Amino acid sequence: MPQNEYIERWTQQHGRRLDRAERQRKKHARSSHAASKDAQNLRGHRAKLHHETRRKEKIQMKKKIRAHDEKNVKAANKDDTDPAEKGEPLPQYLLDRKDAGSAKALSSAVKNKRKEATARFSVPLPKVKGISEEEMFKAVGTGKKTSKKSWKRMITKPTFVGPDFTRRPVKYERFIRPMGLRYKKANVTHKELGVTVTLPILGVKKNPQSPQYTQLGVLTRGTIIEVNVSDLGLVTAGGKVVWGRWAQVMNNPENDGCVNAVLLV
């Protein structure tokens, strides 16, 4: 073995860690966060070098994706009686027929991929009405000096907070979630079983209005929440009990006083 290759020699003698594959997978998953952080924080010559490296990586990635898509597109079938192969001149209306066929096949392949992607995340309510910030938040003035600024906001919609939630100190609390508008349970309907049960809410996964509302745990119409379905007795193919499932809020909780949702199965 050549000199200075002691790491390879150690690997051959003693092997690798048992969790190496998992550590490599996690490292690869964190690489995008590190690249994003560098892109935001680097300055000057280092930033130029970083952006140039990222540009080359993106070009190679796009080439791979394009080559993969072209490989899957089926070429147009050639007839034995093709005039172009015999050397005969083609009429003008037949010149780009083959190109049109390949373009049509590529277009249909892209459409099918989009349909598959949307089918995976199909929900009962694909579109909801937008809610303005004036309707969602109410400005709260505190003290005499800060009454003109009114930097605090009170949420006027129902919210969900976890069991270990503690409010920040009054001086630093920007968003106030009233106790009377906090919900811990939801009436979830299972369409296949035809039953409606009251299940505890585990968390808010996606609010279609804004990522900020998702972070604050606001419950509006169309919100995707995670509920505890262990009481329903659902099991996986391996026989394990299903703990949490996603559901979509179907009503306006601020008007009805309760959360009604449909289980996404």
mmCIF file of C-alpha atoms in Angstrom:
data_model
loop_
_atom_site.group_PDB
_atom_site.id
_atom_site.type_symbol
_atom_site.label_atom_id
_atom_site.label_comp_id
_atom_site.label_asym_id
_atom_site.label_seq_id
_atom_site.Cartn_x
_atom_site.Cartn_y
_atom_site.Cartn_z
ATOM 1 C CA MET A 1 0.000 0.000 0.000
ATOM 2 C CA PRO A 2 1.367 3.476 -0.845
ATOM 3 C CA GLN A 3 2.562 5.773 1.885
ATOM 4 C CA ASN A 4 0.113 8.104 3.703
ATOM 5 C CA GLU A 5 -2.954 5.964 2.899
ATOM 6 C CA TYR A 6 -3.329 4.957 6.524
ATOM 7 C CA ILE A 7 -7.076 5.673 6.591
ATOM 8 C CA GLU A 8 -7.748 3.166 3.792
ATOM 9 C CA ARG A 9 -5.484 0.652 5.548
ATOM 10 C CA TRP A 10 -7.374 1.067 8.821
ATOM 11 C CA THR A 11 -10.692 0.586 6.970
ATOM 12 C CA GLN A 12 -9.468 -2.624 5.360
ATOM 13 C CA GLN A 13 -8.237 -3.995 8.689
ATOM 14 C CA HIS A 14 -11.080 -3.009 11.002
ATOM 15 C CA GLY A 15 -14.045 -2.188 8.751
ATOM 16 C CA ARG A 16 -16.425 0.763 9.020
ATOM 17 C CA ARG A 17 -18.872 1.925 11.667
ATOM 18 C CA LEU A 18 -22.210 0.110 11.744
ATOM 19 C CA ASP A 19 -24.135 3.363 11.360
ATOM 20 C CA ARG A 20 -21.965 4.798 8.586
ATOM 21 C CA ALA A 21 -24.698 4.620 5.929
ATOM 22 C CA GLU A 22 -27.154 6.464 8.181
ATOM 23 C CA ARG A 23 -24.560 9.118 9.075
ATOM 24 C CA GLN A 24 -23.720 9.639 5.398
ATOM 25 C CA ARG A 25 -27.422 9.982 4.548
ATOM 26 C CA LYS A 26 -27.921 12.593 7.259
ATOM 27 C CA LYS A 27 -24.790 14.451 6.196
ATOM 28 C CA HIS A 28 -26.040 14.564 2.619
ATOM 29 C CA ALA A 29 -29.434 15.821 3.826
ATOM 30 C CA ARG A 30 -27.745 18.633 5.790
ATOM 31 C CA SER A 31 -25.565 19.688 2.878
ATOM 32 C CA SER A 32 -28.372 21.738 1.300
ATOM 33 C CA HIS A 33 -28.784 23.735 4.532
ATOM 34 C CA ALA A 34 -25.046 24.407 4.683
ATOM 35 C CA ALA A 35 -25.012 25.525 1.034
ATOM 36 C CA SER A 36 -27.960 27.841 1.658
ATOM 37 C CA LYS A 37 -26.269 29.338 4.714
ATOM 38 C CA ASP A 38 -23.046 29.944 2.773
ATOM 39 C CA ALA A 39 -24.950 31.537 -0.110
ATOM 40 C CA GLN A 40 -26.593 33.993 2.304
ATOM 41 C CA ASN A 41 -23.574 34.833 4.465
ATOM 42 C CA LEU A 42 -20.506 34.722 2.206
ATOM 43 C CA ARG A 43 -19.199 38.042 0.900
ATOM 44 C CA GLY A 44 -16.655 39.186 -1.647
ATOM 45 C CA HIS A 45 -14.387 36.767 -3.505
ATOM 46 C CA ARG A 46 -15.545 33.753 -1.502
ATOM 47 C CA ALA A 47 -19.131 34.446 -2.513
ATOM 48 C CA LYS A 48 -18.135 34.593 -6.194
ATOM 49 C CA LEU A 49 -16.340 31.250 -5.979
ATOM 50 C CA HIS A 50 -19.253 29.670 -4.139
ATOM 51 C CA HIS A 51 -21.842 30.914 -6.644
ATOM 52 C CA GLU A 52 -19.719 29.725 -9.566
ATOM 53 C CA THR A 53 -19.436 26.251 -8.034
ATOM 54 C CA ARG A 54 -23.177 26.115 -7.404
ATOM 55 C CA ARG A 55 -23.891 27.263 -10.972
ATOM 56 C CA LYS A 56 -21.797 24.426 -12.413
ATOM 57 C CA GLU A 57 -23.487 21.904 -10.125
ATOM 58 C CA LYS A 58 -26.933 23.084 -11.224
ATOM 59 C CA ILE A 59 -25.943 22.856 -14.905
ATOM 60 C CA GLN A 60 -24.801 19.248 -14.437
ATOM 61 C CA MET A 61 -27.971 18.413 -12.535
ATOM 62 C CA LYS A 62 -30.172 19.870 -15.284
ATOM 63 C CA LYS A 63 -28.241 17.910 -17.911
ATOM 64 C CA LYS A 64 -28.814 14.680 -15.982
ATOM 65 C CA ILE A 65 -32.531 15.374 -15.606
ATOM 66 C CA ARG A 66 -32.855 16.245 -19.293
ATOM 67 C CA ALA A 67 -30.976 13.098 -20.349
ATOM 68 C CA HIS A 68 -33.159 10.976 -18.072
ATOM 69 C CA ASP A 69 -36.361 12.483 -19.504
ATOM 70 C CA GLU A 70 -35.200 12.016 -23.092
ATOM 71 C CA LYS A 71 -34.314 8.386 -22.391
ATOM 72 C CA ASN A 72 -37.850 7.650 -21.237
ATOM 73 C CA VAL A 73 -39.521 9.247 -24.254
ATOM 74 C CA LYS A 74 -40.298 6.670 -26.885
ATOM 75 C CA ALA A 75 -39.089 7.545 -30.341
ATOM 76 C CA ALA A 76 -41.575 7.659 -33.180
ATOM 77 C CA ASN A 77 -41.900 4.411 -35.085
ATOM 78 C CA LYS A 78 -40.230 4.486 -38.467
ATOM 79 C CA ASP A 79 -42.093 3.018 -41.411
ATOM 80 C CA ASP A 80 -40.308 0.788 -43.882
ATOM 81 C CA THR A 81 -41.700 2.913 -46.644
ATOM 82 C CA ASP A 82 -40.201 6.150 -45.356
ATOM 83 C CA PRO A 83 -39.438 8.345 -48.371
ATOM 84 C CA ALA A 84 -36.541 10.067 -46.561
ATOM 85 C CA GLU A 85 -34.661 6.777 -46.229
ATOM 86 C CA LYS A 86 -35.025 6.101 -49.952
ATOM 87 C CA GLY A 87 -33.572 9.491 -50.773
ATOM 88 C CA GLU A 88 -36.829 10.831 -52.155
ATOM 89 C CA PRO A 89 -37.743 14.437 -51.436
ATOM 90 C CA LEU A 90 -40.351 14.969 -48.728
ATOM 91 C CA PRO A 91 -43.306 17.328 -49.157
ATOM 92 C CA GLN A 92 -43.309 20.417 -47.001
ATOM 93 C CA TYR A 93 -46.107 19.265 -44.707
ATOM 94 C CA LEU A 94 -44.130 16.105 -43.773
ATOM 95 C CA LEU A 95 -40.811 17.744 -42.924
ATOM 96 C CA ASP A 96 -41.354 18.210 -39.186
ATOM 97 C CA ARG A 97 -43.805 15.389 -38.532
ATOM 98 C CA LYS A 98 -41.271 13.257 -36.667
ATOM 99 C CA ASP A 99 -40.169 16.174 -34.480
ATOM 100 C CA ALA A 100 -43.750 16.975 -33.640
ATOM 101 C CA GLY A 101 -44.338 13.382 -32.546
ATOM 102 C CA SER A 102 -41.346 13.369 -30.177
ATOM 103 C CA ALA A 103 -42.327 16.765 -28.778
ATOM 104 C CA LYS A 104 -45.864 15.502 -28.207
ATOM 105 C CA ALA A 105 -44.539 12.415 -26.420
ATOM 106 C CA LEU A 106 -42.320 14.584 -24.213
ATOM 107 C CA SER A 107 -45.223 16.915 -23.429
ATOM 108 C CA SER A 108 -47.495 14.011 -22.488
ATOM 109 C CA ALA A 109 -44.765 12.522 -20.267
ATOM 110 C CA VAL A 110 -44.384 15.827 -18.408
ATOM 111 C CA LYS A 111 -48.165 16.098 -17.965
ATOM 112 C CA ASN A 112 -48.374 12.553 -16.598
ATOM 113 C CA LYS A 113 -45.607 13.295 -14.099
ATOM 114 C CA ARG A 114 -47.458 16.388 -12.907
ATOM 115 C CA LYS A 115 -50.681 14.412 -12.517
ATOM 116 C CA GLU A 116 -48.894 11.772 -10.434
ATOM 117 C CA ALA A 117 -47.325 14.422 -8.226
ATOM 118 C CA THR A 118 -50.657 16.158 -7.624
ATOM 119 C CA ALA A 119 -52.461 12.873 -7.001
ATOM 120 C CA ARG A 120 -50.083 12.076 -4.139
ATOM 121 C CA PHE A 121 -51.060 15.257 -2.320
ATOM 122 C CA SER A 122 -54.741 15.432 -3.292
ATOM 123 C CA VAL A 123 -56.944 16.850 -0.539
ATOM 124 C CA PRO A 124 -60.719 17.366 -0.252
ATOM 125 C CA LEU A 125 -60.286 21.175 -0.335
ATOM 126 C CA PRO A 126 -57.631 22.041 -2.932
ATOM 127 C CA LYS A 127 -58.428 25.786 -2.882
ATOM 128 C CA VAL A 128 -59.458 28.097 -0.054
ATOM 129 C CA LYS A 129 -60.320 31.752 0.228
ATOM 130 C CA GLY A 130 -57.464 34.005 1.308
ATOM 131 C CA ILE A 131 -57.483 35.779 4.673
ATOM 132 C CA SER A 132 -55.935 39.230 5.012
ATOM 133 C CA GLU A 133 -53.606 40.189 7.844
ATOM 134 C CA GLU A 134 -56.097 42.822 9.004
ATOM 135 C CA GLU A 135 -58.635 40.062 9.592
ATOM 136 C CA MET A 136 -56.123 37.641 11.117
ATOM 137 C CA PHE A 137 -54.338 40.024 13.513
ATOM 138 C CA LYS A 138 -55.516 42.780 15.817
ATOM 139 C CA ALA A 139 -53.033 45.478 16.806
ATOM 140 C CA VAL A 140 -52.453 45.747 20.554
ATOM 141 C CA GLY A 141 -50.995 48.891 22.121
ATOM 142 C CA THR A 142 -49.084 48.524 25.389
ATOM 143 C CA GLY A 143 -48.031 51.352 27.692
ATOM 144 C CA LYS A 144 -47.945 55.045 27.031
ATOM 145 C CA LYS A 145 -44.692 55.284 25.094
ATOM 146 C CA THR A 146 -45.329 52.358 22.741
ATOM 147 C CA SER A 147 -49.016 53.028 22.091
ATOM 148 C CA LYS A 148 -48.199 54.752 18.811
ATOM 149 C CA LYS A 149 -46.058 51.868 17.549
ATOM 150 C CA SER A 150 -48.423 48.979 18.446
ATOM 151 C CA TRP A 151 -45.924 46.258 17.604
ATOM 152 C CA LYS A 152 -47.923 43.518 19.325
ATOM 153 C CA ARG A 153 -50.513 41.447 17.458
ATOM 154 C CA MET A 154 -53.392 39.405 18.840
ATOM 155 C CA ILE A 155 -54.518 36.447 16.717
ATOM 156 C CA THR A 156 -58.283 36.535 16.137
ATOM 157 C CA LYS A 157 -58.523 32.985 14.730
ATOM 158 C CA PRO A 158 -58.473 29.640 16.596
ATOM 159 C CA THR A 159 -55.021 28.248 17.248
ATOM 160 C CA PHE A 160 -53.334 25.098 18.498
ATOM 161 C CA VAL A 161 -50.406 25.028 20.899
ATOM 162 C CA GLY A 162 -48.612 21.968 22.242
ATOM 163 C CA PRO A 163 -48.960 20.661 25.809
ATOM 164 C CA ASP A 164 -45.516 22.008 26.756
ATOM 165 C CA PHE A 165 -46.226 25.517 25.469
ATOM 166 C CA THR A 166 -45.212 28.414 27.713
ATOM 167 C CA ARG A 167 -45.749 32.036 26.822
ATOM 168 C CA ARG A 168 -42.760 34.282 26.363
ATOM 169 C CA PRO A 169 -42.229 37.189 28.763
ATOM 170 C CA VAL A 170 -44.669 40.024 28.164
ATOM 171 C CA LYS A 171 -41.897 42.342 26.991
ATOM 172 C CA TYR A 172 -40.874 39.956 24.178
ATOM 173 C CA GLU A 173 -44.196 38.367 23.175
ATOM 174 C CA ARG A 174 -45.121 39.699 19.736
ATOM 175 C CA PHE A 175 -48.013 37.358 18.855
ATOM 176 C CA ILE A 176 -50.682 36.750 21.498
ATOM 177 C CA ARG A 177 -52.776 33.578 21.235
ATOM 178 C CA PRO A 178 -55.858 33.964 23.500
ATOM 179 C CA MET A 179 -56.670 31.042 25.803
ATOM 180 C CA GLY A 180 -60.324 31.050 24.695
ATOM 181 C CA LEU A 181 -59.369 30.410 21.067
ATOM 182 C CA ARG A 182 -57.035 27.461 21.686
ATOM 183 C CA TYR A 183 -58.230 24.036 20.567
ATOM 184 C CA LYS A 184 -56.811 20.666 21.590
ATOM 185 C CA LYS A 185 -59.288 18.253 19.926
ATOM 186 C CA ALA A 186 -60.974 17.921 16.564
ATOM 187 C CA ASN A 187 -64.023 16.043 15.228
ATOM 188 C CA VAL A 188 -62.441 13.816 12.585
ATOM 189 C CA THR A 189 -64.487 11.919 9.992
ATOM 190 C CA HIS A 190 -63.190 8.675 8.460
ATOM 191 C CA LYS A 191 -64.893 8.397 5.069
ATOM 192 C CA GLU A 192 -64.172 4.707 4.481
ATOM 193 C CA LEU A 193 -65.337 3.621 7.947
ATOM 194 C CA GLY A 194 -68.194 6.145 7.955
ATOM 195 C CA VAL A 195 -67.566 7.277 11.550
ATOM 196 C CA THR A 196 -66.798 10.594 13.234
ATOM 197 C CA VAL A 197 -64.724 10.626 16.411
ATOM 198 C CA THR A 198 -63.158 13.292 18.597
ATOM 199 C CA LEU A 199 -59.372 12.946 18.441
ATOM 200 C CA PRO A 200 -56.589 14.985 20.068
ATOM 201 C CA ILE A 201 -54.590 17.253 17.776
ATOM 202 C CA LEU A 202 -50.849 16.565 17.611
ATOM 203 C CA GLY A 203 -49.783 19.537 15.488
ATOM 204 C CA VAL A 204 -50.443 21.862 12.558
ATOM 205 C CA LYS A 205 -48.619 20.630 9.455
ATOM 206 C CA LYS A 206 -49.649 23.117 6.769
ATOM 207 C CA ASN A 207 -51.774 26.235 6.681
ATOM 208 C CA PRO A 208 -52.526 27.212 3.048
ATOM 209 C CA GLN A 209 -52.749 30.894 3.946
ATOM 210 C CA SER A 210 -49.123 31.475 4.956
ATOM 211 C CA PRO A 211 -46.071 29.670 6.407
ATOM 212 C CA GLN A 212 -46.217 32.139 9.298
ATOM 213 C CA TYR A 213 -49.712 30.913 10.201
ATOM 214 C CA THR A 214 -48.381 27.345 10.131
ATOM 215 C CA GLN A 215 -45.653 28.298 12.594
ATOM 216 C CA LEU A 216 -48.173 30.033 14.857
ATOM 217 C CA GLY A 217 -50.542 27.018 14.717
ATOM 218 C CA VAL A 218 -53.532 28.928 13.283
ATOM 219 C CA LEU A 219 -56.548 26.726 12.440
ATOM 220 C CA THR A 220 -58.455 27.963 9.392
ATOM 221 C CA ARG A 221 -60.444 26.267 6.657
ATOM 222 C CA GLY A 222 -58.221 23.975 4.590
ATOM 223 C CA THR A 223 -55.474 23.600 7.237
ATOM 224 C CA ILE A 224 -53.688 20.218 7.345
ATOM 225 C CA ILE A 225 -53.416 18.969 10.933
ATOM 226 C CA GLU A 226 -52.017 15.805 12.496
ATOM 227 C CA VAL A 227 -54.335 13.889 14.826
ATOM 228 C CA ASN A 228 -53.846 10.918 17.149
ATOM 229 C CA VAL A 229 -55.680 7.960 15.539
ATOM 230 C CA SER A 230 -54.498 5.263 17.945
ATOM 231 C CA ASP A 231 -58.063 4.911 19.279
ATOM 232 C CA LEU A 232 -59.344 3.931 15.821
ATOM 233 C CA GLY A 233 -57.240 0.763 15.809
ATOM 234 C CA LEU A 234 -55.587 1.425 12.433
ATOM 235 C CA VAL A 235 -52.592 -0.804 11.728
ATOM 236 C CA THR A 236 -49.911 -0.859 9.039
ATOM 237 C CA ALA A 237 -49.087 -3.768 6.740
ATOM 238 C CA GLY A 238 -46.446 -4.880 9.255
ATOM 239 C CA GLY A 239 -48.996 -5.027 12.081
ATOM 240 C CA LYS A 240 -47.884 -1.861 13.899
ATOM 241 C CA VAL A 241 -50.465 0.525 15.328
ATOM 242 C CA VAL A 242 -50.724 3.826 13.451
ATOM 243 C CA TRP A 243 -50.125 6.717 15.830
ATOM 244 C CA GLY A 244 -50.637 9.893 13.820
ATOM 245 C CA ARG A 245 -52.490 10.663 10.581
ATOM 246 C CA TRP A 246 -53.118 13.865 8.678
ATOM 247 C CA ALA A 247 -56.543 15.461 8.357
ATOM 248 C CA GLN A 248 -57.874 18.593 6.672
ATOM 249 C CA VAL A 249 -60.074 21.137 8.422
ATOM 250 C CA MET A 250 -63.358 21.452 6.501
ATOM 251 C CA ASN A 251 -65.183 24.172 8.460
ATOM 252 C CA ASN A 252 -64.541 27.660 9.806
ATOM 253 C CA PRO A 253 -63.659 27.005 13.476
ATOM 254 C CA GLU A 254 -64.059 30.668 14.452
ATOM 255 C CA ASN A 255 -67.732 30.524 13.409
ATOM 256 C CA ASP A 256 -68.690 27.019 14.605
ATOM 257 C CA GLY A 257 -66.750 26.868 17.860
ATOM 258 C CA CYS A 258 -65.250 23.464 16.996
ATOM 259 C CA VAL A 259 -62.817 21.907 14.542
ATOM 260 C CA ASN A 260 -64.304 19.503 11.972
ATOM 261 C CA ALA A 261 -61.831 17.627 9.797
ATOM 262 C CA VAL A 262 -61.686 14.783 7.276
ATOM 263 C CA LEU A 263 -59.010 12.108 7.609
ATOM 264 C CA LEU A 264 -56.646 11.863 4.623
ATOM 265 C CA VAL A 265 -56.368 8.148 3.787
#
